[in-house]
Amino acid sequence: MPIERQQQAVSCSLSNLTGGMNASVPENMIAENEAALLENYMFEQGVLRTRDGYSEPLIDIGEPIDKIWYDLSTDGFLLAGKPPADGSGSANVYYAYVGEQSTSLGKLTGGERPMCCRFSDKIIVASGGKLQYYDYKNPLVTVESSFLSDNLWVQDMRLGTSKRGDDNFRYSSTGDCTSAEAWKEDTNMISQAQWYQIGACDGGDIIIVLTLAGDLIAFKTNGRGYRISGTVPDLSSDAILSDTHAEDDREAFALMGGTIVFATDLGLRSLQTTTTYGNFDTTEVAYKINRLLQENCHKPKVWNMLTRRQLWIRPNEADKKTFYIYQYDTGAAYKYVFHDDINDAVETSNGIMLATDAGLRRMNSEYTKDGNALIKSKIVSKMFITPNRIITRYLDMFVEGREGDNDGKIHVQIANRGFDYSLASKRRIKHFYNSLRAFEIVVTSSSPHRIKNFNLYGVDE
């Protein structure tokens, strides 16, 4: 909330909150273009507006959807349900297109949320058991020659796999990861399957292995991180991290260009290459909201929505409605509270698809509600404290509602004074007299809107 002083004139503005939320310092110490809370808002060309809503379910598999993999080549989705709560079995898997009946592909071999990747003309699936693949013709096929795995990557025409609880990661033979010979090792043939042990006897297990700047980075449960360089079979490793605080969940990690971002009990951190060849550095990410991420951190998950330049962070497995959004191209952050539990999310060529218990939903600017539920937005401005008195005079607002919505409104609250503002008229001057020594502006609404100009004028006496 910018505070501009010109002699005794005071202007408190909500027009430029491009700095986003800031929970790292007391409310009266945040910057002029920041707010204490931005809930269910997003920035569009620098203008603050209500976030996108999402559709009613577009794909229904007859059970809750727990995991999505978007197939860019076909615009289809590989979907996994939830395994039985009593641990008696594994999750069902389906392939589906929007507007068409889903196809059942069978069950996973493991009990973990699946990870998928494309290798040649097949979709490879790892869920903690034996590898499986889908060839678009048959149900899921189990690769009996493979090892237990829950993590996948592709490098040098080989499929790499790792498994939580193991010190080893493995590579398939060159160009093949599904045949009976794909995982058989032959030390006399470089093209055959290979394995590599990382951090033996260090007391930790591999959480995840990720590719970064041509190398592999392995994170382990003991807080250590390793870099693996070279090409198969001539690999070498060295320890680059000793106390990552990384959460023991492979979905708490995300690739963001030349950076690995991961959730910790200290908030969000990143690992990136430095200007010195071969060196890596960790740094804090999204420091303005890390205190909020720390408060209730339990099995956090991180998604990179690349074209939107956003990291989505869900800090607690027990609360699947609350997400924090970090806009990494500007450094701003805000909060989303969805109407439904969101089990998973993936960016597609037409918005973001959300996995819910009721089915797969699309989130983009076409929708102004969460299904049939209104989106409740809220702004809490910076706290303005003065040793004198602020005599408020008037509010000058230009808040634009959805075209054709004559019933939309926002509510403005300042201390003990509040009023409703109709979105039917875009521009309004509202006289607002009060005498205050400390105040914040709170704006709430259940109507979609854009804030183009919002200034409270007064005199500091």
Coordinates of N, CA, C and O in Angstrom, one line a residue, residues 1-3 5 22-37 291 380-387 437-441:
M1 N 0.9 -1.2 0.0 CA 0.0 0.0 0.0 C 0.9 1.2 0.0 O 1.4 1.6 1.0
P2 N 1.2 1.8 -1.2 CA 2.1 2.9 -1.2 C 1.6 4.1 -0.4 O 0.4 4.5 -0.4
I3 N 2.5 4.7 0.4 CA 2.2 5.9 1.2 C 3.0 7.1 0.6 O 4.2 7.0 0.7
R5 N 3.7 11.1 0.6 CA 3.5 12.4 1.4 C 3.8 13.6 0.6 O 4.9 13.6 0.0
N22 N 3.5 -10.3 1.4 CA 4.8 -10.4 2.2 C 4.4 -10.7 3.6 O 3.9 -9.9 4.3
A23 N 4.8 -11.9 4.0 CA 4.6 -12.4 5.4 C 5.9 -12.5 6.1 O 5.9 -13.0 7.2
S24 N 6.9 -11.9 5.6 CA 8.3 -12.1 6.2 C 8.6 -11.0 7.3 O 9.5 -11.2 8.0
V25 N 7.8 -10.0 7.3 CA 8.0 -8.9 8.2 C 6.7 -8.4 8.7 O 5.6 -8.8 8.2
P26 N 6.6 -7.6 9.8 CA 5.4 -7.1 10.3 C 4.6 -6.3 9.3 O 5.2 -5.7 8.4
E27 N 3.3 -6.3 9.4 CA 2.4 -5.7 8.4 C 2.8 -4.2 8.1 O 2.5 -3.7 7.0
N28 N 3.3 -3.5 9.1 CA 3.6 -2.1 8.9 C 5.0 -1.9 8.3 O 5.3 -0.7 8.0
M29 N 5.7 -2.9 8.0 CA 7.1 -2.8 7.5 C 7.2 -3.3 6.1 O 8.3 -3.3 5.5
I30 N 6.1 -3.8 5.5 CA 6.2 -4.3 4.1 C 6.3 -3.2 3.1 O 6.0 -2.0 3.5
A31 N 6.7 -3.5 1.9 CA 7.0 -2.4 0.9 C 5.7 -1.8 0.5 O 4.6 -2.3 0.7
E32 N 5.9 -0.7 -0.2 CA 4.7 0.1 -0.7 C 3.8 -0.6 -1.7 O 2.7 -0.3 -1.8
N33 N 4.4 -1.5 -2.5 CA 3.7 -2.2 -3.5 C 3.3 -3.7 -3.1 O 3.1 -4.5 -3.9
E34 N 3.3 -3.9 -1.8 CA 3.0 -5.3 -1.3 C 1.7 -5.2 -0.4 O 1.2 -4.2 0.0
A35 N 1.2 -6.4 -0.1 CA 0.0 -6.5 0.8 C 0.3 -7.6 1.8 O 1.2 -8.5 1.6
A36 N -0.5 -7.6 3.0 CA -0.3 -8.6 4.0 C -1.0 -9.9 3.5 O -0.6 -11.0 3.9
L37 N -2.0 -9.8 2.6 CA -2.7 -11.0 2.1 C -3.3 -10.6 0.7 O -3.9 -9.6 0.5
R291 N 7.6 -18.1 5.6 CA 7.1 -18.3 7.0 C 5.8 -19.0 7.0 O 5.5 -19.9 7.8
V380 N -5.8 -7.8 2.2 CA -5.5 -7.1 3.4 C -4.3 -6.3 3.1 O -3.2 -6.8 2.9
S381 N -4.4 -5.0 3.2 CA -3.3 -4.1 2.8 C -2.2 -4.0 3.9 O -2.4 -4.6 5.0
K382 N -1.2 -3.3 3.6 CA -0.2 -3.0 4.6 C -0.9 -2.2 5.7 O -1.8 -1.5 5.5
M383 N -0.4 -2.4 6.9 CA -0.8 -1.6 8.1 C -0.1 -0.2 8.1 O 1.2 -0.2 8.0
F384 N -0.8 0.8 8.1 CA -0.2 2.2 8.1 C -0.4 2.7 9.5 O -1.5 2.8 10.1
I385 N 0.8 3.0 10.2 CA 0.8 3.5 11.5 C 1.4 4.9 11.5 O 2.5 5.1 10.9
T386 N 0.8 5.9 12.2 CA 1.4 7.2 12.3 C 1.3 7.7 13.7 O 0.3 7.4 14.4
P387 N 2.2 8.5 14.2 CA 2.1 9.2 15.5 C 1.1 10.3 15.5 O 0.6 10.7 16.6
R437 N -5.3 6.5 13.7 CA -3.8 6.5 14.0 C -3.1 5.3 13.4 O -1.9 5.3 13.2
A438 N -3.9 4.3 13.1 CA -3.4 3.0 12.5 C -4.6 2.4 11.8 O -5.7 2.3 12.3
F439 N -4.3 1.9 10.6 CA -5.4 1.3 9.8 C -4.8 0.4 8.7 O -3.7 0.6 8.3
E440 N -5.7 -0.5 8.2 CA -5.4 -1.2 7.0 C -6.7 -1.3 6.2 O -7.8 -1.1 6.8
I441 N -6.6 -1.5 4.9 CA -7.7 -1.6 4.1 C -8.0 -3.1 3.8 O -7.0 -3.8 3.4

